[in-house]
XYZ file of C-alpha atoms in Angstrom:
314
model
C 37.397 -25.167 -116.753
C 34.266 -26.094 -115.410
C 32.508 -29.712 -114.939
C 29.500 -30.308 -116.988
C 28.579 -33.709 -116.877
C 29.269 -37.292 -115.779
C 29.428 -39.921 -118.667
C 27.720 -43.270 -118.007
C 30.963 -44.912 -116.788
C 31.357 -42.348 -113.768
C 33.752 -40.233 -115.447
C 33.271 -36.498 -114.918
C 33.342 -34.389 -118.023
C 34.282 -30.498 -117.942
C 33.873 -27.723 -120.381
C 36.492 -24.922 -121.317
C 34.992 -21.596 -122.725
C 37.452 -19.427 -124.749
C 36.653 -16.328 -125.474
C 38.214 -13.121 -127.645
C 37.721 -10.651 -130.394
C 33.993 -10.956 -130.124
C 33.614 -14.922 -130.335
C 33.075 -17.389 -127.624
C 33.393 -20.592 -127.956
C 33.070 -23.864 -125.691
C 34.912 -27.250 -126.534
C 34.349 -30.296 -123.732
C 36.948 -32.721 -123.332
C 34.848 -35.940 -123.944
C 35.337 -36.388 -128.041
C 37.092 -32.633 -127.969
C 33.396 -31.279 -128.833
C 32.947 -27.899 -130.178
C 29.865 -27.871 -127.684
C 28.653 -24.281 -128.586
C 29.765 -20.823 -130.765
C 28.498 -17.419 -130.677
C 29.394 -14.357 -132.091
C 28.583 -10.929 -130.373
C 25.827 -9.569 -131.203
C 23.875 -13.094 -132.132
C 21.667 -14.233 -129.193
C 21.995 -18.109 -130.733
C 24.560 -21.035 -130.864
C 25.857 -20.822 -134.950
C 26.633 -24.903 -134.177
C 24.277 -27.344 -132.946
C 24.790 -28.469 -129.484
C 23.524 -29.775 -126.038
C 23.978 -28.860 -122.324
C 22.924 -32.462 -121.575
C 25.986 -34.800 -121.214
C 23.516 -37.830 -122.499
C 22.676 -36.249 -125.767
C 25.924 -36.886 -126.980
C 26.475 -40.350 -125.867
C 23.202 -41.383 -127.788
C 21.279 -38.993 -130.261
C 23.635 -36.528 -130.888
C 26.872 -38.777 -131.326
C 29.575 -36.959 -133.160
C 28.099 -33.637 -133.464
C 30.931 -31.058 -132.735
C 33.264 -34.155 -131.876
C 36.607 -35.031 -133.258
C 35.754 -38.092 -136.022
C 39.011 -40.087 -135.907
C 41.488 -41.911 -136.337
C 40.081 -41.987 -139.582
C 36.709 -40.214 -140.318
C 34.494 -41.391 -142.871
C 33.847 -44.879 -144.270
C 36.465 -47.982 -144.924
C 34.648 -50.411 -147.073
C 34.378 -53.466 -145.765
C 36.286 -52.790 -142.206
C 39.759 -53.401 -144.039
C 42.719 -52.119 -145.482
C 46.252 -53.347 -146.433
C 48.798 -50.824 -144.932
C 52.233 -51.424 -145.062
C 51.676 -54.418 -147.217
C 49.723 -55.581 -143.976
C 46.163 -56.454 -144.144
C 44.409 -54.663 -141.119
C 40.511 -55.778 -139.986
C 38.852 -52.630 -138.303
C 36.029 -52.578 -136.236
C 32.728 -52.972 -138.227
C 30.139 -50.655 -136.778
C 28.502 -49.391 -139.809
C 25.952 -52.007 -141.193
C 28.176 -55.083 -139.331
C 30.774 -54.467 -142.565
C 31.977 -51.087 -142.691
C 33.650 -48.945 -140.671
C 32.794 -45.170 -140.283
C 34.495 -42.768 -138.213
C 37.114 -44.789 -136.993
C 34.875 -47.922 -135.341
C 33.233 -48.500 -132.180
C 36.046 -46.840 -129.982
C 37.272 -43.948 -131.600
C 38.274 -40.103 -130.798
C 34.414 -38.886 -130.602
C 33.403 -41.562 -127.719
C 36.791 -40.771 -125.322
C 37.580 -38.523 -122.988
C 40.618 -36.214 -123.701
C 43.041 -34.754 -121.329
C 42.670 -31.168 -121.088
C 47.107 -30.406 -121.362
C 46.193 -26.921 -121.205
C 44.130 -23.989 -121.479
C 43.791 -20.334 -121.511
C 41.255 -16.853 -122.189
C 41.554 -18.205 -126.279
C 42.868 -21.200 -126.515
C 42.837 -24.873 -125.231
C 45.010 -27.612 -125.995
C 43.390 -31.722 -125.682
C 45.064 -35.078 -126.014
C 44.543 -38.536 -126.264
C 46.743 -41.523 -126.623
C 45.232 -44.775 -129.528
C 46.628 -47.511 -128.271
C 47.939 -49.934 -130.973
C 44.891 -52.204 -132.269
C 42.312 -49.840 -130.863
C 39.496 -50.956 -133.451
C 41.838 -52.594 -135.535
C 44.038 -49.739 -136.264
C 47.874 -50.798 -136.243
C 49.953 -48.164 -134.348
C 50.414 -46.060 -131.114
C 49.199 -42.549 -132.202
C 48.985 -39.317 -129.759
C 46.436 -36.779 -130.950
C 46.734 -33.243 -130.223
C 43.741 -30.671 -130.550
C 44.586 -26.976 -130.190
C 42.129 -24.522 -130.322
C 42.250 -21.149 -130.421
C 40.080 -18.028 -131.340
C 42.159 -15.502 -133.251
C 41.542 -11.668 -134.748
C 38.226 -12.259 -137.359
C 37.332 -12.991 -135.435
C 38.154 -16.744 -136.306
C 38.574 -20.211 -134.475
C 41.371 -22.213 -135.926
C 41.511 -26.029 -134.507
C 45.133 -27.940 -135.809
C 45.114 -31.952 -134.842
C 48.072 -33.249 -134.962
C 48.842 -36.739 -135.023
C 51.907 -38.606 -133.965
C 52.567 -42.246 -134.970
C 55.446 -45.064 -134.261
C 54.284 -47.248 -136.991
C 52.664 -47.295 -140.350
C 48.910 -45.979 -140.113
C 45.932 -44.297 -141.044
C 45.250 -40.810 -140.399
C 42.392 -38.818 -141.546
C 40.910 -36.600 -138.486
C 37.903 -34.310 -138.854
C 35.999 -31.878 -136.552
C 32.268 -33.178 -136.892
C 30.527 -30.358 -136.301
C 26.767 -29.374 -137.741
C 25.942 -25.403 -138.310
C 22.962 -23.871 -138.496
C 23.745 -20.031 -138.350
C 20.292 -18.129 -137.838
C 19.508 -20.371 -135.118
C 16.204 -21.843 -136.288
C 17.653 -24.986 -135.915
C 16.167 -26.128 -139.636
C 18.132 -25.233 -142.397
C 16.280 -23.202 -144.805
C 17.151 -19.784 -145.501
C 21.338 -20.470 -146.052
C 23.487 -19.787 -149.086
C 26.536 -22.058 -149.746
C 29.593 -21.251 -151.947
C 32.505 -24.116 -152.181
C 35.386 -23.114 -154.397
C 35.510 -26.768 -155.511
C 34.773 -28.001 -159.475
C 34.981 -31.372 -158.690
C 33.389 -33.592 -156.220
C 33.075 -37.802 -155.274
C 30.305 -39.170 -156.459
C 28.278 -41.702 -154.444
C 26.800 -45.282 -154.775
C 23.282 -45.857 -152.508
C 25.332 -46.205 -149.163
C 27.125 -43.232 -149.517
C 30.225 -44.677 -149.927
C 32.453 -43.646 -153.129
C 32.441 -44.998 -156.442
C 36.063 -44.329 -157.162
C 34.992 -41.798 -159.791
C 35.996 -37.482 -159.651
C 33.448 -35.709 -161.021
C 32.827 -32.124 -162.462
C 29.899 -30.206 -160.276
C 29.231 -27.897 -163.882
C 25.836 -28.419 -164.509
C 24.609 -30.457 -161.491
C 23.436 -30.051 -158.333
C 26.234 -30.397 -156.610
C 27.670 -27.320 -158.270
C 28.450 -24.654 -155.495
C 31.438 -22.852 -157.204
C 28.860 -19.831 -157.563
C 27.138 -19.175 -153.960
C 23.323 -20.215 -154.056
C 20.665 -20.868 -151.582
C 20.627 -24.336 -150.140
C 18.072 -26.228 -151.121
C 16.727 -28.927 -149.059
C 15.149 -32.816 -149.990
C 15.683 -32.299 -153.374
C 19.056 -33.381 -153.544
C 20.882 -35.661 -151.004
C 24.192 -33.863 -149.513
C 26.618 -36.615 -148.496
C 29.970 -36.063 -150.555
C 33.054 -34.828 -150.060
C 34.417 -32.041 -152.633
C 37.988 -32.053 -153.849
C 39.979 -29.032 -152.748
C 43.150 -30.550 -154.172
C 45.633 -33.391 -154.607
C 47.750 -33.002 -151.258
C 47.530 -31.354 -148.180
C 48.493 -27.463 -148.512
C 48.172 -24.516 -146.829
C 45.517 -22.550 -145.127
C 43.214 -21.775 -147.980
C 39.063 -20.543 -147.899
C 37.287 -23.619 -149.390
C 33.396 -22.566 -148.346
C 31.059 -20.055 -146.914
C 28.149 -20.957 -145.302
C 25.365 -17.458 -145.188
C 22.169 -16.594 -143.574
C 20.644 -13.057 -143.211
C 22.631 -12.067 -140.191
C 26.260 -14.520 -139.970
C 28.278 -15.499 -142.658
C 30.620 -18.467 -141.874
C 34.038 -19.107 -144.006
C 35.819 -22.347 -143.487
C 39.628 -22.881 -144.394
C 41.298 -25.938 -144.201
C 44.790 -27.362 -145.204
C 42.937 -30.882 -145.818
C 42.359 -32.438 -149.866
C 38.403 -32.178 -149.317
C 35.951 -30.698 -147.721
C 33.003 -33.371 -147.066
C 29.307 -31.975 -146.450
C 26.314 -34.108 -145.072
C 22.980 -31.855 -144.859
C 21.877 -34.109 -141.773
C 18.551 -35.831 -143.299
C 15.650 -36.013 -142.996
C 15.417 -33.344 -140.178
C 18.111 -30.877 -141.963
C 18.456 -29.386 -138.591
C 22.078 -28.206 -139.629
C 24.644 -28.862 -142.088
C 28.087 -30.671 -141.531
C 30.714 -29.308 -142.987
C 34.094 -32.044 -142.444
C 37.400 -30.708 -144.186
C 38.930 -34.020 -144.134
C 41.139 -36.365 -146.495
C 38.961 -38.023 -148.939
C 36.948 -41.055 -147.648
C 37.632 -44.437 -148.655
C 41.170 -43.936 -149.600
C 42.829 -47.214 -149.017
C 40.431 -48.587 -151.127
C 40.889 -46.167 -154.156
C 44.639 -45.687 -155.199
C 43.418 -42.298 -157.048
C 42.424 -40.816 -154.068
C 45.066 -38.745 -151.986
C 46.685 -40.953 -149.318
C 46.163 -40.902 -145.826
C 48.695 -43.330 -144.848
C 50.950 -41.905 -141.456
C 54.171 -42.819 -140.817
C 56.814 -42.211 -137.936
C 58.767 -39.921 -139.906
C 56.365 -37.024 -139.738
C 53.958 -35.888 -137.805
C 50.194 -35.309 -139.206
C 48.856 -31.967 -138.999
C 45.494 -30.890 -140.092
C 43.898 -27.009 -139.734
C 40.607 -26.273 -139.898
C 39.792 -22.279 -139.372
C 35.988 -21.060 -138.872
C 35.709 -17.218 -139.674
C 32.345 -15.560 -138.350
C 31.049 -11.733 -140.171
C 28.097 -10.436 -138.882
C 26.006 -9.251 -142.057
C-alpha cells in the first residue's frame, strides 16, 4: 500500500498493486478505482487511468470507480420502495439521478480491510438517507487476480432495511493503448438489448439486436460515430452464475468479461471514444419499469455481484 494522492478535503489517498499470473493490477481506495491493468508482455494500461489524484475528482469522475448504490439513471430522482416513496438526490439535469446522486460510492474514500500479493479487500458504510437512499448498507469490494490470468471483483452489499442495490465497476478499456478506440472487435452473447429515448434513459421496451446495429451476437469491428453506444444488453432475467457475456479484441489483447449481473451496459464514451465502458450491472431504471429485473435489497440476504476480466495476449 502506497499513498498516491491527497483529495481536496486533506484526506490522503493510497494505491494497492496486486500482482500474479502475469497481470498487475492497481485499485485506489478513493471510489475503489481500478486505477491501471497490464498484462505481461503489453507496455500500456488496457483501462484508462490517471496518476493525478485531481483527474478523478473532476474530468475523469467515475472512470475505474465503483458506480453505486445504484448505477445508472432513476427517472425523475424517485422511487417507491417498500410501498415508500423515496426522493434521491437529483444530479443529472436537476431531475434525475445517475449513479447513485451527488454522494455516492465513486466520490468516497474506502477503507482498505485488507490486502495481499493478489488480492485486496475495500469497504464503506451508506449511511441511511445518504442521497435519499433509505437504509444502512456496508459495501464490500474484493479483488483478486486469479490463474488466466483473470481479475474477478465481487461487491457485496449488506442492508438492514428495504433498498436499492445495483453496483457496477465503471471502468473504460481501450486495449492497444492508443487511447482512441478504433481498431477493436466486440462480441456480446446478448439477442436482446434496452432501447433508448434522447436522454439515454429507457423506454421500457426489450428489443431484438437481429438486424440492427446494436447486434453484437457475432464479433465485429467497432465502429465509431455512426451509432451511439449507451444501452445496456440483457444477459438474463435474474442474477446467475459466472457466465462470459463479451469480448472486447484488438491486434495484440483480447479481453472477456463475465458477470453474474442481468445486463451488461456499454457507453462508447462520446465524442472523444477514448475507450469503451463496459458496466455488468442490473438493468437501469428498474423501479420505474416493473418488466425489468428487480434490484430491490432486503435484510434477509446479502447482495453479491461478480464481475471477472480475463486478459489473452493474441
Amino acid at each position: 500500500m502506497t499513498p498516491f494522492g491527497t483529495l481536496q478535503t486533506g484526506q490522503q489517498v493510497h494505491a494497492v498493486t496486486l500482482s500474479g499470473h502475469g497481470l498487475t493490477a492497481t485499485i485506489l481506495n478513493y471510489g475503489a478505482i481500478l486505477q491501471d491493468v497490464r498484462l505481461d508482455g503489453i507496455e500500456h494500461s488496457l483501462t484508462l487511468g490517471s496518476d493525478t489524484l485531481a483527474d478523478y475528482e473532476t474530468t475523469m469522475a467515475l472512470h475505474g470507480a465503483i458506480a453505486g448504490p445504484v448505477a445508472n439513471r432513476i427517472t425523475g430522482a424517485r422511487a417507491i420502495i417498500d410501498g415508500i416513496e423515496h426522493m434521491f438526490s437529483p444530479n443529472l439535469d436537476r431531475r434525475h439521478t445517475l449513479h447513485g446522486g451527488r454522494r455516492a460510492t465513486h466520490n468516497r474514500l474506502w477503507d482498505i480491510a485488507d490486502h495481499g500479493s493478489t488480492h485486496a479487500t475495500l469497504t464503506t458504510t451508506l449511511m441511511d438517507g445518504e442521497s435519499g437512499f433509505p437504509a444502512n448498507r456496508h459495501m464490500t469490494a474484493h479483488f483478486e487476480i486469479t490463474p488466466g490470468p483473470a481479475l474477478t471483483l465481487t461487491i457485496t452489499t449488506t442492508t438492514d432495511g428495504p433498498t436499492l442495490v445495483n453496483a457496477t465497476n465503471h471502468s473504460y478499456w481501450c486495449l492497444d493503448g492508443s487511447g482512441q478506440m478504433s481498431d477493436h472487435t466486440l462480441h456480446i452473447t446478448a439477442s436482446r438489448y434496452l432501447p433508448t429515448d434522447a436522454n439515454s434513459f429507457p423506454t421500457g421496451d426489450i428489443a431484438d439486436a437481429a438486424d440492427t446495429p446494436f447486434d453484437f451476437t457475432t464479433p465485429k469491428p467497432l465502429t465509431l460515430g455512426d451509432t451511439p453506444f449507451d444501452n445496456t444488453y440483457c444477459l438474463s432475467d435474474t442474477r446467475g452464475p459466472l457466465t462470459d457475456c463479451l469480448t472486447l479484441a484488438c491486434r495484440n489483447v483480447t479481453m472477456t468479461v463475465a458477470t453474474t449481473e442481468t445486463g451488461i451496459h456499454i457507453y462508447d464514451n462520446a465524442p472523444h471514444y477514448a475507450g469503451l465502458a463496459i458496466e455488468a450491472q442490473g438493468w437501469p431504471d428498474a423501479p420505474h419499469n416493473p418488466n425489468f429485473p428487480s434490484i430491490l435489497a432486503t435484510p434477509n440476504a446479502p447482495t453479491v455481484q461478480k464481475t471477472q476480466w480475463k486478459f489473452t495476449q493474441n
